[in-house]
Amino acid sequence: MTTRTTTLSLPATGEVAAWTERESRLALTVWAEPNNPTLGAWLTRRAQTGSETPARDVVAAIVTGDLAGLSAAEIEAVNQIRPRTLLGDGLERAVRWLDSHADAVFLIPGDDAWPAALDALGDRRPVGLWVRGDAAALRHARVIAIGGARASTGYGDHVAGELATELTEQGVAIATGAAYGIDGAATRATLAAGGTPIVVLGGGVDRPYPAGHNDLINRVAAAGGAIVSELAPGAAPTKWRFAARARILGGLSQASVIVEAGWRSGSLLLAAETAQLGRRVGAVPGPITSPSSAGTHRLIREGGATLVTDTADALALL
C-alpha cells in the first residue's frame, strides 16, 4: 500500500533535511515542469553515488540555493525551479487535497503500485504520479493506448469505440487522454464494456479536462480505472503539458493505436513516444479523401506503423 504524506514541512521552516523521499518528490511535482531530463539525470546521479534520498538532496539544493558540486545543467535547473518554491501555498494545498480524497494516492518509484513500465523512460521518467481511482490499473498486464483526432468523424468514433469494446472483452486495459473525439469515444466504450480505463491528464487530477468530459473522467475512477497525472493537484492543463503527457501514455502501454489523425495532429506525439520506447504502433486507415486520416496514412507510409483494420490486428501489436 502507498503511504500517504501528511507531515510535510515547508521550505521556510528550514527543515528540508528532515523530509522523506516521498515528500521531496511530491514537492518536485508542485515546483517543476514535467518531462525535465536534466532533473531526471540529476536524481539518477544522486542515486548512483550512493544517496538513499536523491530527491531530498535535489530539493535541498533547490531550496537553499547551494550549488556546490552541481553541473552547469543542474545549476540551470535550480535557477528555473527555485523561484517557484516561493510562490503561494502549492505544497500545502497538494497535501490537503491528498488527505481529503480517500480514492487518491501519490506514487513514487519503488512503491508496490508503481508502474514499472514507466522506468523505460529513463531520465524522462516522472518523479511521481498522482492517481485517483485504483492505482493497480497502472500495472495491468496488457495495456493499449488509443489516440486520435479531437475533431473526429463519425467513422473514427465508431472504429475507436469498436476497438475499445472488443479489446476490453479480450482483457486489455485501454489508456487515453480523455480528450474530445477519438479519446472520448474509446473511454466511453471501455466504461460501457466494463473494462479498465486509464486516463492520463495534462493538468492536476483534480482538474478534469476538457471540462465537457468532467463526468466521463470522474466515472473512470468510480469504475475501478485510474486517472493519472505527474502534476500536483491544482496544476492547469497547458499545451506543453499535453505534449509531455504523451510519453506517460506511451510508457504505460505495451502498444498504441492511432485511429484517426490529421497531418499535424497532436496524437502523433503518442505514436512517436511509443516508437521511441521500442514498442509497437498501429494506425487505422481511412478514406483517402479525408484530411482526418492524413496523419494515420502518413504513419503507415513513413512512420513504421502497422496497419490496423480490426481487433485482431491490434492484439497482434502486444
Tab-separated table of C-alpha atoms in Angstrom:
chain	number	residue	atom	x	y	z
A	1	MET	CA	0.000	0.000	0.000
A	2	THR	CA	1.128	3.546	-0.692
A	3	THR	CA	1.907	5.601	2.392
A	4	ARG	CA	0.235	8.994	2.363
A	5	THR	CA	2.118	12.193	3.042
A	6	THR	CA	0.602	14.066	5.986
A	7	THR	CA	3.543	15.754	7.724
A	8	LEU	CA	5.160	17.824	5.007
A	9	SER	CA	7.254	20.718	6.306
A	10	LEU	CA	7.512	23.852	4.201
A	11	PRO	CA	10.864	25.229	2.988
A	12	ALA	CA	10.511	28.331	5.160
A	13	THR	CA	10.919	26.179	8.276
A	14	GLY	CA	14.438	25.214	7.248
A	15	GLU	CA	13.630	21.554	7.868
A	16	VAL	CA	14.083	20.226	4.346
A	17	ALA	CA	16.763	17.836	5.611
A	18	ALA	CA	14.046	16.040	7.575
A	19	TRP	CA	11.785	15.481	4.586
A	20	THR	CA	11.136	11.953	3.381
A	21	GLU	CA	11.858	10.922	-0.182
A	22	ARG	CA	8.095	10.851	-0.830
A	23	GLU	CA	7.646	14.387	0.473
A	24	SER	CA	10.560	15.585	-1.631
A	25	ARG	CA	9.199	14.026	-4.804
A	26	LEU	CA	5.762	15.437	-4.048
A	27	ALA	CA	7.331	18.891	-3.781
A	28	LEU	CA	9.021	18.466	-7.154
A	29	THR	CA	5.655	17.718	-8.800
A	30	VAL	CA	4.446	21.062	-7.449
A	31	TRP	CA	7.500	23.120	-8.435
A	32	ALA	CA	8.999	21.555	-11.565
A	33	GLU	CA	7.548	21.310	-15.043
A	34	PRO	CA	7.210	17.723	-16.294
A	35	ASN	CA	9.461	15.942	-18.764
A	36	ASN	CA	12.667	17.538	-17.490
A	37	PRO	CA	15.529	15.188	-18.418
A	38	THR	CA	18.053	17.340	-16.535
A	39	LEU	CA	16.118	16.856	-13.317
A	40	GLY	CA	15.789	13.143	-14.048
A	41	ALA	CA	19.511	12.780	-14.716
A	42	TRP	CA	20.274	14.677	-11.507
A	43	LEU	CA	18.116	12.278	-9.486
A	44	THR	CA	19.811	9.337	-11.189
A	45	ARG	CA	23.288	10.720	-10.469
A	46	ARG	CA	22.498	11.170	-6.788
A	47	ALA	CA	21.208	7.597	-6.568
A	48	GLN	CA	24.253	6.227	-8.392
A	49	THR	CA	26.598	7.998	-5.983
A	50	GLY	CA	25.015	6.134	-3.088
A	51	SER	CA	22.343	8.519	-1.855
A	52	GLU	CA	19.275	6.820	-0.394
A	53	THR	CA	17.344	10.088	-0.691
A	54	PRO	CA	18.186	11.537	-4.116
A	55	ALA	CA	15.028	13.647	-4.346
A	56	ARG	CA	15.636	15.136	-0.902
A	57	ASP	CA	19.183	16.023	-1.948
A	58	VAL	CA	17.855	17.748	-5.052
A	59	VAL	CA	15.148	19.609	-3.132
A	60	ALA	CA	17.681	20.777	-0.544
A	61	ALA	CA	19.890	22.251	-3.271
A	62	ILE	CA	16.901	23.958	-4.863
A	63	VAL	CA	15.542	25.424	-1.628
A	64	THR	CA	18.873	26.547	-0.159
A	65	GLY	CA	20.486	27.585	-3.429
A	66	ASP	CA	23.597	25.553	-2.578
A	67	LEU	CA	25.232	24.986	-5.972
A	68	ALA	CA	28.383	23.222	-4.765
A	69	GLY	CA	29.279	20.218	-6.883
A	70	LEU	CA	26.497	20.778	-9.416
A	71	SER	CA	26.898	20.651	-13.171
A	72	ALA	CA	26.018	23.620	-15.359
A	73	ALA	CA	22.757	21.917	-16.362
A	74	GLU	CA	21.857	21.223	-12.735
A	75	ILE	CA	22.563	24.833	-11.777
A	76	GLU	CA	20.255	25.934	-14.585
A	77	ALA	CA	17.564	23.597	-13.211
A	78	VAL	CA	17.947	25.157	-9.754
A	79	ASN	CA	17.617	28.635	-11.229
A	80	GLN	CA	14.462	27.601	-13.094
A	81	ILE	CA	12.754	25.815	-10.215
A	82	ARG	CA	13.829	27.824	-7.161
A	83	PRO	CA	11.596	30.872	-7.802
A	84	ARG	CA	8.565	28.579	-7.820
A	85	THR	CA	9.312	27.423	-4.275
A	86	LEU	CA	8.430	30.927	-3.117
A	87	LEU	CA	5.074	31.148	-4.883
A	88	GLY	CA	1.839	30.567	-2.985
A	89	ASP	CA	0.890	27.577	-0.874
A	90	GLY	CA	1.039	24.885	-3.550
A	91	LEU	CA	2.633	22.292	-1.270
A	92	GLU	CA	0.092	22.750	1.494
A	93	ARG	CA	-2.793	22.648	-0.973
A	94	ALA	CA	-1.490	19.467	-2.588
A	95	VAL	CA	-1.130	17.678	0.748
A	96	ARG	CA	-4.539	18.869	1.950
A	97	TRP	CA	-6.109	17.647	-1.258
A	98	LEU	CA	-4.470	14.232	-0.903
A	99	ASP	CA	-5.555	13.867	2.714
A	100	SER	CA	-9.147	14.772	1.860
A	101	HIS	CA	-9.585	12.284	-1.007
A	102	ALA	CA	-9.791	8.666	0.055
A	103	ASP	CA	-9.602	7.465	-3.559
A	104	ALA	CA	-6.283	9.216	-4.247
A	105	VAL	CA	-2.633	8.259	-3.783
A	106	PHE	CA	0.746	9.737	-4.612
A	107	LEU	CA	3.090	7.092	-6.018
A	108	ILE	CA	6.861	7.178	-6.296
A	109	PRO	CA	9.328	4.722	-7.861
A	110	GLY	CA	9.749	1.738	-5.572
A	111	ASP	CA	6.130	1.623	-4.430
A	112	ASP	CA	4.384	-1.701	-4.989
A	113	ALA	CA	1.818	0.051	-7.184
A	114	TRP	CA	4.403	1.975	-9.219
A	115	PRO	CA	4.056	1.035	-12.929
A	116	ALA	CA	7.469	-0.390	-13.753
A	117	ALA	CA	6.780	0.096	-17.468
A	118	LEU	CA	7.488	3.812	-16.960
A	119	ASP	CA	11.070	3.069	-15.932
A	120	ALA	CA	11.861	2.609	-19.623
A	121	LEU	CA	11.593	6.399	-19.946
A	122	GLY	CA	14.963	6.720	-18.215
A	123	ASP	CA	15.736	10.308	-17.253
A	124	ARG	CA	12.301	11.344	-18.539
A	125	ARG	CA	10.527	9.135	-16.019
A	126	PRO	CA	8.095	11.144	-13.875
A	127	VAL	CA	9.326	11.910	-10.362
A	128	GLY	CA	5.966	10.750	-9.026
A	129	LEU	CA	2.374	10.073	-10.039
A	130	TRP	CA	-0.868	11.403	-8.632
A	131	VAL	CA	-3.614	8.818	-9.041
A	132	ARG	CA	-7.360	8.860	-8.475
A	133	GLY	CA	-9.168	5.537	-8.554
A	134	ASP	CA	-7.447	2.157	-8.500
A	135	ALA	CA	-3.677	2.533	-8.856
A	136	ALA	CA	-3.435	-1.207	-9.575
A	137	ALA	CA	-4.857	-0.470	-13.025
A	138	LEU	CA	-1.499	1.053	-13.941
A	139	ARG	CA	0.157	-2.354	-13.607
A	140	HIS	CA	-2.346	-4.154	-15.804
A	141	ALA	CA	-0.676	-6.950	-17.750
A	142	ARG	CA	-1.849	-5.694	-21.147
A	143	VAL	CA	-2.460	-2.027	-21.938
A	144	ILE	CA	-3.074	-0.411	-25.312
A	145	ALA	CA	-3.230	3.358	-25.697
A	146	ILE	CA	-5.820	4.610	-28.157
A	147	GLY	CA	-5.480	8.131	-29.520
A	148	GLY	CA	-6.547	10.307	-32.374
A	149	ALA	CA	-8.150	13.479	-33.596
A	150	ARG	CA	-10.202	15.711	-31.340
A	151	ALA	CA	-12.274	16.781	-34.339
A	152	SER	CA	-13.048	13.170	-35.202
A	153	THR	CA	-15.501	11.926	-37.795
A	154	GLY	CA	-18.373	9.515	-37.233
A	155	TYR	CA	-16.213	6.836	-38.841
A	156	GLY	CA	-13.361	7.477	-36.419
A	157	ASP	CA	-15.625	7.467	-33.364
A	158	HIS	CA	-17.190	4.193	-34.493
A	159	VAL	CA	-13.845	2.474	-35.052
A	160	ALA	CA	-12.436	3.745	-31.742
A	161	GLY	CA	-15.496	2.500	-29.883
A	162	GLU	CA	-15.434	-0.894	-31.561
A	163	LEU	CA	-11.735	-1.395	-30.908
A	164	ALA	CA	-12.025	-0.350	-27.261
A	165	THR	CA	-15.037	-2.596	-26.694
A	166	GLU	CA	-13.520	-5.673	-28.289
A	167	LEU	CA	-10.092	-5.170	-26.724
A	168	THR	CA	-11.783	-4.827	-23.340
A	169	GLU	CA	-13.564	-8.116	-23.952
A	170	GLN	CA	-10.121	-9.648	-24.568
A	171	GLY	CA	-8.877	-8.418	-21.188
A	172	VAL	CA	-6.898	-5.428	-22.424
A	173	ALA	CA	-6.877	-2.158	-20.461
A	174	ILE	CA	-7.385	0.982	-22.545
A	175	ALA	CA	-5.364	4.149	-21.920
A	176	THR	CA	-6.351	7.542	-23.343
A	177	GLY	CA	-6.005	11.243	-22.680
A	178	ALA	CA	-9.816	11.586	-22.437
A	179	ALA	CA	-9.808	14.394	-24.994
A	180	TYR	CA	-12.753	15.131	-27.250
A	181	GLY	CA	-13.067	12.937	-30.308
A	182	ILE	CA	-11.267	9.592	-30.538
A	183	ASP	CA	-10.060	9.549	-26.913
A	184	GLY	CA	-13.545	10.190	-25.586
A	185	ALA	CA	-15.113	7.555	-27.829
A	186	ALA	CA	-12.599	4.937	-26.664
A	187	THR	CA	-13.027	5.842	-22.991
A	188	ARG	CA	-16.836	5.720	-23.161
A	189	ALA	CA	-16.737	2.347	-24.897
A	190	THR	CA	-14.312	0.932	-22.331
A	191	LEU	CA	-16.594	2.011	-19.493
A	192	ALA	CA	-19.674	0.631	-21.240
A	193	ALA	CA	-17.921	-2.718	-21.693
A	194	GLY	CA	-16.998	-2.897	-18.007
A	195	GLY	CA	-13.301	-2.574	-18.725
A	196	THR	CA	-10.301	-0.944	-17.083
A	197	PRO	CA	-9.899	2.603	-18.388
A	198	ILE	CA	-6.747	4.602	-17.707
A	199	VAL	CA	-6.815	8.359	-18.294
A	200	VAL	CA	-3.659	10.486	-18.300
A	201	LEU	CA	-4.272	14.198	-17.799
A	202	GLY	CA	-2.232	17.226	-18.818
A	203	GLY	CA	-3.131	19.021	-15.571
A	204	GLY	CA	-3.824	18.026	-11.989
A	205	VAL	CA	-6.071	15.032	-11.281
A	206	ASP	CA	-8.455	17.421	-9.537
A	207	ARG	CA	-8.981	19.330	-12.790
A	208	PRO	CA	-10.635	17.043	-15.338
A	209	TYR	CA	-10.017	18.385	-18.820
A	210	PRO	CA	-11.682	19.068	-21.150
A	211	ALA	CA	-14.467	20.477	-18.986
A	212	GLY	CA	-17.063	18.834	-21.187
A	213	HIS	CA	-15.646	15.444	-20.169
A	214	ASN	CA	-15.734	16.141	-16.436
A	215	ASP	CA	-18.375	13.485	-15.766
A	216	LEU	CA	-16.719	10.989	-18.118
A	217	ILE	CA	-13.340	11.343	-16.409
A	218	ASN	CA	-14.825	11.092	-12.923
A	219	ARG	CA	-16.600	7.879	-13.969
A	220	VAL	CA	-13.210	6.335	-14.728
A	221	ALA	CA	-12.180	6.478	-11.070
A	222	ALA	CA	-15.577	5.254	-9.884
A	223	ALA	CA	-15.438	2.282	-12.276
A	224	GLY	CA	-12.136	0.912	-10.972
A	225	GLY	CA	-9.943	2.614	-13.527
A	226	ALA	CA	-7.224	5.179	-12.880
A	227	ILE	CA	-6.922	8.910	-13.507
A	228	VAL	CA	-3.236	9.820	-13.612
A	229	SER	CA	-1.060	12.922	-13.699
A	230	GLU	CA	2.561	13.730	-12.947
A	231	LEU	CA	1.426	17.229	-11.959
A	232	ALA	CA	0.223	18.129	-8.484
A	233	PRO	CA	-3.440	18.934	-7.808
A	234	GLY	CA	-4.278	22.444	-8.898
A	235	ALA	CA	-1.942	22.407	-11.912
A	236	ALA	CA	-3.579	23.863	-15.007
A	237	PRO	CA	-3.522	21.962	-18.302
A	238	THR	CA	-1.310	23.651	-20.890
A	239	LYS	CA	-0.136	22.927	-24.412
A	240	TRP	CA	3.347	21.832	-23.319
A	241	ARG	CA	1.935	19.692	-20.529
A	242	PHE	CA	-0.290	17.900	-23.030
A	243	ALA	CA	2.812	17.219	-25.102
A	244	ALA	CA	4.641	15.886	-22.034
A	245	ARG	CA	1.825	13.513	-21.101
A	246	ALA	CA	2.214	11.666	-24.416
A	247	ARG	CA	5.304	9.926	-23.028
A	248	ILE	CA	3.300	8.807	-19.961
A	249	LEU	CA	0.587	7.336	-22.175
A	250	GLY	CA	3.197	5.594	-24.298
A	251	GLY	CA	5.136	4.466	-21.234
A	252	LEU	CA	2.134	2.910	-19.511
A	253	SER	CA	1.160	0.966	-22.635
A	254	GLN	CA	2.616	-2.007	-24.450
A	255	ALA	CA	1.380	-0.585	-27.764
A	256	SER	CA	-0.597	2.327	-29.146
A	257	VAL	CA	-3.196	2.624	-31.882
A	258	ILE	CA	-3.888	5.907	-33.658
A	259	VAL	CA	-7.408	5.669	-35.043
A	260	GLU	CA	-7.764	8.959	-36.880
A	261	ALA	CA	-5.373	11.899	-37.117
A	262	GLY	CA	-4.773	14.905	-39.311
A	263	TRP	CA	-1.385	15.648	-40.846
A	264	ARG	CA	-0.226	17.638	-37.786
A	265	SER	CA	-2.426	16.031	-35.132
A	266	GLY	CA	-1.126	16.140	-31.565
A	267	SER	CA	-1.946	12.442	-31.294
A	268	LEU	CA	1.066	11.725	-33.498
A	269	LEU	CA	3.172	12.534	-30.428
A	270	LEU	CA	1.765	9.400	-28.801
A	271	ALA	CA	2.914	7.353	-31.772
A	272	ALA	CA	6.381	8.908	-31.628
A	273	GLU	CA	6.769	8.314	-27.886
A	274	THR	CA	5.587	4.719	-28.190
A	275	ALA	CA	8.021	4.006	-31.016
A	276	GLN	CA	10.885	5.689	-29.142
A	277	LEU	CA	10.374	3.172	-26.339
A	278	GLY	CA	10.686	0.322	-28.824
A	279	ARG	CA	7.004	-0.535	-28.579
A	280	ARG	CA	4.699	-1.103	-31.497
A	281	VAL	CA	2.406	1.461	-33.083
A	282	GLY	CA	-0.727	0.700	-35.052
A	283	ALA	CA	-2.697	3.047	-37.292
A	284	VAL	CA	-6.188	2.734	-38.727
A	285	PRO	CA	-6.649	3.688	-42.390
A	286	GLY	CA	-9.456	5.945	-43.535
A	287	PRO	CA	-10.804	7.354	-46.788
A	288	ILE	CA	-8.008	8.727	-48.964
A	289	THR	CA	-10.101	11.867	-49.389
A	290	SER	CA	-10.364	12.513	-45.640
A	291	PRO	CA	-7.938	15.045	-44.094
A	292	SER	CA	-8.783	13.407	-40.750
A	293	SER	CA	-6.881	10.295	-41.829
A	294	ALA	CA	-3.880	12.001	-43.433
A	295	GLY	CA	-1.840	11.516	-40.267
A	296	THR	CA	-2.589	7.813	-39.901
A	297	HIS	CA	-1.796	7.223	-43.569
A	298	ARG	CA	1.472	9.069	-43.026
A	299	LEU	CA	2.295	6.815	-40.053
A	300	ILE	CA	1.649	3.710	-42.129
A	301	ARG	CA	3.621	5.008	-45.108
A	302	GLU	CA	6.558	6.672	-43.354
A	303	GLY	CA	6.405	6.063	-39.624
A	304	GLY	CA	6.652	2.306	-39.426
A	305	ALA	CA	3.135	1.888	-38.051
A	306	THR	CA	1.325	-1.414	-38.511
A	307	LEU	CA	-1.950	-1.341	-40.424
A	308	VAL	CA	-4.841	-1.970	-38.019
A	309	THR	CA	-8.191	-2.900	-39.524
A	310	ASP	CA	-9.683	-4.938	-36.695
A	311	THR	CA	-9.195	-6.061	-33.107
A	312	ALA	CA	-7.005	-8.999	-34.127
A	313	ASP	CA	-4.550	-6.567	-35.717
A	314	ALA	CA	-4.485	-4.502	-32.516
A	315	LEU	CA	-3.930	-7.563	-30.331
A	316	ALA	CA	-1.043	-8.624	-32.562
A	317	LEU	CA	0.794	-5.454	-31.513
A	318	LEU	CA	1.179	-6.816	-27.965
